[in-house]
Tab-separated table of C-alpha atoms in Angstrom:
chain	number	residue	atom	x	y	z
M	1	MET	CA	77.454	167.689	148.706
M	2	ILE	CA	79.756	169.255	146.036
M	3	THR	CA	83.305	167.469	145.657
M	4	TYR	CA	85.566	168.748	142.679
M	5	ALA	CA	89.433	167.763	142.183
M	6	GLU	CA	91.799	170.081	140.171
M	7	TYR	CA	94.141	169.053	137.637
M	8	THR	CA	97.103	171.667	135.906
M	9	ASP	CA	100.804	170.054	133.623
M	10	VAL	CA	102.939	172.019	131.762
M	11	GLY	CA	103.014	169.384	129.201
M	12	ASN	CA	106.511	169.598	127.158
M	13	ARG	CA	106.238	172.955	126.818
M	14	GLU	CA	107.931	175.403	128.275
M	15	LYS	CA	105.623	177.711	130.326
M	16	ASN	CA	101.898	176.965	131.486
M	17	GLU	CA	99.490	178.899	129.740
M	18	ASP	CA	96.437	177.194	131.420
M	19	SER	CA	95.286	178.721	134.709
M	20	ILE	CA	93.145	177.278	137.150
M	21	GLY	CA	90.137	178.402	139.895
M	22	SER	CA	87.694	176.771	141.973
M	23	PHE	CA	85.787	178.089	145.211
M	24	LEU	CA	83.082	176.290	147.079
M	25	THR	CA	80.164	177.911	149.352
M	26	ASP	CA	77.232	176.453	151.476
M	27	ALA	CA	75.206	176.872	148.897
M	28	GLY	CA	76.995	175.713	145.455
M	29	GLY	CA	80.852	176.929	144.094
M	30	LEU	CA	82.704	178.632	141.035
M	31	PHE	CA	84.996	176.935	138.964
M	32	ILE	CA	87.095	178.541	136.013
M	33	LEU	CA	89.356	177.260	133.541
M	34	ALA	CA	90.989	179.275	131.082
M	35	ASP	CA	93.906	178.724	128.079
M	36	GLY	CA	96.018	181.349	126.914
M	37	LEU	CA	97.223	182.660	124.030
M	38	GLY	CA	100.262	185.150	122.769
M	39	GLY	CA	102.838	182.968	123.248
M	40	HIS	CA	106.310	184.510	125.494
M	41	GLY	CA	103.879	184.751	128.705
M	42	ARG	CA	100.858	186.387	127.454
M	43	GLY	CA	98.942	183.694	127.506
M	44	GLU	CA	99.632	182.995	130.945
M	45	TYR	CA	98.854	186.425	131.965
M	46	ALA	CA	95.523	186.583	130.308
M	47	SER	CA	94.829	183.201	131.536
M	48	SER	CA	95.058	184.133	135.162
M	49	SER	CA	93.757	187.448	134.856
M	50	VAL	CA	90.422	185.709	133.442
M	51	VAL	CA	90.038	183.328	136.219
M	52	ARG	CA	92.052	186.159	139.685
M	53	THR	CA	88.989	188.245	137.472
M	54	GLY	CA	86.044	185.616	137.768
M	55	MET	CA	87.026	184.161	141.743
M	56	GLN	CA	87.408	187.719	142.885
M	57	ILE	CA	83.676	189.101	141.551
M	58	TYR	CA	82.365	185.748	143.027
M	59	HIS	CA	84.010	186.250	146.581
M	60	ASP	CA	82.710	189.622	146.305
M	61	ASN	CA	79.297	189.344	145.513
M	62	THR	CA	78.157	185.177	145.580
M	63	GLU	CA	74.722	185.444	145.738
M	64	GLY	CA	74.247	188.394	143.216
M	65	PHE	CA	76.793	186.548	141.320
M	66	GLN	CA	75.988	186.457	137.315
M	67	LEU	CA	78.072	184.480	134.915
M	68	SER	CA	77.224	187.317	132.388
M	69	ASP	CA	78.670	189.399	134.036
M	70	CYS	CA	81.263	187.613	135.067
M	71	PHE	CA	82.184	187.042	131.179
M	72	ASP	CA	81.766	191.136	130.728
M	73	LYS	CA	84.182	191.805	133.472
M	74	CYS	CA	87.292	190.151	132.418
M	75	GLN	CA	86.873	191.175	129.234
M	76	GLU	CA	86.845	194.828	130.059
M	77	VAL	CA	89.816	194.028	132.342
M	78	LEU	CA	91.897	192.025	129.902
M	79	LEU	CA	91.138	194.659	127.216
M	80	ARG	CA	92.182	197.668	129.975
M	81	GLU	CA	95.558	195.966	130.832
M	82	GLN	CA	96.033	195.854	127.371
M	83	GLU	CA	95.546	199.349	126.863
M	84	GLU	CA	97.977	199.859	129.480
M	85	ASN	CA	100.809	197.813	128.637
M	86	PRO	CA	101.878	197.733	125.594
M	87	GLU	CA	103.905	194.383	125.351
M	88	LEU	CA	100.871	192.907	126.532
M	89	TYR	CA	98.687	194.171	123.468
M	90	ASP	CA	98.015	190.456	121.708
M	91	MET	CA	97.124	188.425	124.449
M	92	LYS	CA	93.789	186.446	124.967
M	93	THR	CA	92.630	183.116	126.283
M	94	THR	CA	89.603	181.411	126.486
M	95	MET	CA	87.266	180.934	129.594
M	96	VAL	CA	84.879	178.235	130.482
M	97	ALA	CA	83.494	178.595	133.799
M	98	LEU	CA	80.269	176.423	135.839
M	99	GLN	CA	77.967	178.063	138.574
M	100	ILE	CA	76.931	175.032	140.719
M	101	ASN	CA	74.135	177.494	142.739
M	102	ASP	CA	70.993	175.984	145.191
M	103	SER	CA	70.845	172.710	143.216
M	104	VAL	CA	70.986	174.818	140.393
M	105	ALA	CA	73.756	174.591	137.301
M	106	LYS	CA	74.932	177.297	134.665
M	107	TRP	CA	77.426	177.282	132.762
M	108	ALA	CA	79.748	179.684	129.816
M	109	HIS	CA	82.930	179.782	127.665
M	110	VAL	CA	84.346	181.111	124.701
M	111	GLY	CA	86.992	179.374	122.410
M	112	ASP	CA	87.854	175.834	122.691
M	113	SER	CA	88.223	175.372	126.778
M	114	ARG	CA	85.424	173.308	126.995
M	115	LEU	CA	82.234	171.848	129.643
M	116	TYR	CA	81.128	168.021	129.713
M	117	CYS	CA	78.233	167.535	131.491
M	118	PHE	CA	77.272	164.001	132.644
M	119	LYS	CA	74.048	162.174	134.105
M	120	LYS	CA	74.201	159.367	136.472
M	121	ARG	CA	77.777	158.634	135.190
M	122	LYS	CA	76.430	158.880	130.935
M	123	LEU	CA	77.474	161.783	129.016
M	124	LEU	CA	74.738	164.321	129.000
M	125	LYS	CA	76.244	166.887	126.791
M	126	ARG	CA	78.961	169.169	126.123
M	127	THR	CA	79.762	172.968	124.970
M	128	LEU	CA	80.642	173.376	121.459
M	129	ASP	CA	83.619	175.156	120.271
M	130	HIS	CA	84.032	178.387	119.039
M	131	SER	CA	86.341	176.772	116.286
M	132	VAL	CA	87.236	176.167	112.539
M	133	PRO	CA	86.777	172.734	112.523
M	134	GLN	CA	83.554	173.204	115.372
M	135	MET	CA	81.901	174.937	112.090
M	136	LEU	CA	82.787	172.446	109.821
M	137	VAL	CA	81.115	169.461	111.721
M	138	ALA	CA	78.449	172.007	111.787
M	139	MET	CA	78.388	172.973	108.220
M	140	GLY	CA	78.828	169.122	107.515
M	141	GLU	CA	82.135	168.852	106.433
M	142	ILE	CA	83.702	166.894	109.221
M	143	THR	CA	82.407	164.660	111.876
M	144	GLU	CA	82.950	165.393	115.836
M	145	LYS	CA	85.751	162.615	115.380
M	146	ASP	CA	87.677	164.465	113.334
M	147	ILE	CA	88.085	167.859	115.098
M	148	ARG	CA	90.376	166.315	117.813
M	149	PHE	CA	93.303	165.818	114.626
M	150	HIS	CA	92.444	168.431	112.729
M	151	GLU	CA	94.664	170.537	111.074
M	152	ASP	CA	92.906	174.229	112.061
M	153	ARG	CA	91.824	172.879	115.394
M	154	ASN	CA	93.918	175.416	116.743
M	155	ARG	CA	92.217	178.197	114.981
M	156	LEU	CA	89.171	179.754	117.106
M	157	LEU	CA	86.786	182.034	116.230
M	158	ARG	CA	86.449	183.244	119.457
M	159	VAL	CA	88.729	184.712	122.523
M	160	MET	CA	89.201	187.068	125.285
M	161	GLY	CA	90.617	189.801	124.937
M	162	SER	CA	89.398	191.166	120.906
M	163	GLU	CA	88.782	194.270	120.570
M	164	GLY	CA	85.069	194.506	119.445
M	165	ASP	CA	84.758	190.884	120.859
M	166	ASP	CA	81.863	191.606	123.733
M	167	LYS	CA	79.436	189.133	124.638
M	168	ASN	CA	81.713	186.745	122.762
M	169	TYR	CA	80.678	183.957	124.996
M	170	THR	CA	77.694	180.894	124.936
M	171	LEU	CA	76.104	180.956	127.886
M	172	SER	CA	73.910	177.869	129.087
M	173	ASP	CA	70.152	177.509	129.911
M	174	GLU	CA	69.890	177.013	133.837
M	175	LEU	CA	70.316	173.330	134.728
M	176	LYS	CA	68.335	171.435	137.544
M	177	LEU	CA	70.173	169.111	139.697
M	178	SER	CA	67.391	166.738	140.649
M	179	LYS	CA	69.657	164.006	140.374
M	180	SER	CA	73.151	163.023	140.605
M	181	TYR	CA	75.830	165.006	138.252
M	182	GLU	CA	79.438	164.768	137.690
M	183	PHE	CA	81.259	168.004	135.094
M	184	LEU	CA	84.312	168.419	133.504
M	185	LEU	CA	85.726	170.941	132.782
M	186	CYS	CA	89.145	170.913	130.394
M	187	SER	CA	91.719	173.162	127.940
M	188	ASP	CA	91.991	171.193	124.633
M	189	GLY	CA	95.577	169.889	125.594
M	190	PHE	CA	93.606	167.747	128.118
M	191	TRP	CA	89.961	166.390	126.226
M	192	GLU	CA	92.659	166.173	122.344
M	193	ASN	CA	94.057	163.174	124.473
M	194	ILE	CA	91.187	161.600	126.126
M	195	LEU	CA	88.231	160.315	124.245
M	196	GLU	CA	84.343	161.158	125.849
M	197	ASP	CA	84.153	157.387	126.185
M	198	ASP	CA	86.840	156.930	128.013
M	199	MET	CA	86.413	159.454	130.304
M	200	VAL	CA	82.864	157.769	130.611
M	201	ASP	CA	84.365	154.625	131.537
M	202	THR	CA	86.545	155.856	134.268
M	203	LEU	CA	83.723	157.846	135.287
M	204	LYS	CA	81.567	154.770	136.342
M	205	ARG	CA	84.959	153.047	137.571
M	206	ALA	CA	85.872	155.416	139.781
M	207	ASN	CA	84.648	155.842	143.745
M	208	ASP	CA	84.906	159.577	143.926
M	209	VAL	CA	86.273	163.120	142.029
M	210	ASP	CA	89.386	162.512	142.728
M	211	GLU	CA	89.725	159.292	141.604
M	212	TRP	CA	88.111	159.283	138.197
M	213	MET	CA	90.489	162.840	137.719
M	214	ARG	CA	93.709	160.411	138.684
M	215	LEU	CA	92.227	158.206	135.787
M	216	MET	CA	91.858	160.451	133.154
M	217	VAL	CA	94.891	161.920	133.780
M	218	GLU	CA	96.632	159.059	133.143
M	219	ILE	CA	94.696	158.461	130.134
M	220	VAL	CA	95.727	161.795	128.613
M	221	LYS	CA	99.595	160.898	129.665
M	222	THR	CA	99.647	157.643	127.640
M	223	ASN	CA	97.945	159.402	124.873
M	224	GLY	CA	99.748	162.453	124.991
M	225	ASN	CA	103.893	160.527	125.478
M	226	GLY	CA	105.747	160.678	122.189
M	227	THR	CA	103.974	163.865	121.275
M	228	ASN	CA	104.620	167.635	121.321
M	229	MET	CA	102.472	168.093	124.585
M	230	ASP	CA	100.227	171.090	124.718
M	231	ASN	CA	99.221	172.374	128.234
M	232	ASN	CA	96.737	170.305	129.681
M	233	SER	CA	94.465	171.350	132.678
M	234	ALA	CA	91.334	170.717	134.182
M	235	ILE	CA	88.454	169.767	137.381
M	236	ALA	CA	86.248	167.531	138.067
M	237	VAL	CA	83.163	168.128	139.612
M	238	TRP	CA	81.431	165.550	141.425
M	239	VAL	CA	76.927	166.840	142.566
M	240	GLU	CA	75.426	164.005	144.936
M	241	LYS	CA	72.415	163.985	145.528
M	242	GLU	CA	71.029	162.073	148.381
């Protein structure tokens, strides 16, 4: 059984440039989150474009849906929209997507919107950001905990909507869902304000996916209080096995 909860909030910004989308079928579902860049509404346009495009592709061909084709098509649509609308030339967006089909999960991402994967209430893995701080971690110059407040945390190395950046996304291997799993897709405005330990702690205390989201949001809002809080969004997904 698959259950999910969605959340998005403008924070202390004028516009909410995050977009989210979820679609369930009898066999599984698709979940997409995007964090737009570009300002002046362009980020909002970019993020909503990739979510809308991805969901339409899935709706039109659920059985034949492939994440790689989805990301390629979303990139193609963004570039075409930039060409047709010069005022949108600098719109960009991150994107993270989770597909569940017949007890198999697969995900892909570009930018610093993340997917966290939990197994039986324990953190199993997360996506690695396409950002300068994540690169510095890989080089051994900073640690993982330094990413959240690094001065270059908003410098992204890969995004949707950059010319010549085809195939710039990272695609996961398939994960067989033989046990109960939990997933969290979230924008940087969300994960910057909640530690992984708190994600796990709230997950262990929650009775269902809605309560898990509510408990996490309380922490995000508390930690973001008094700051110039970014848009913050998340999709929580529970896959429960008998």
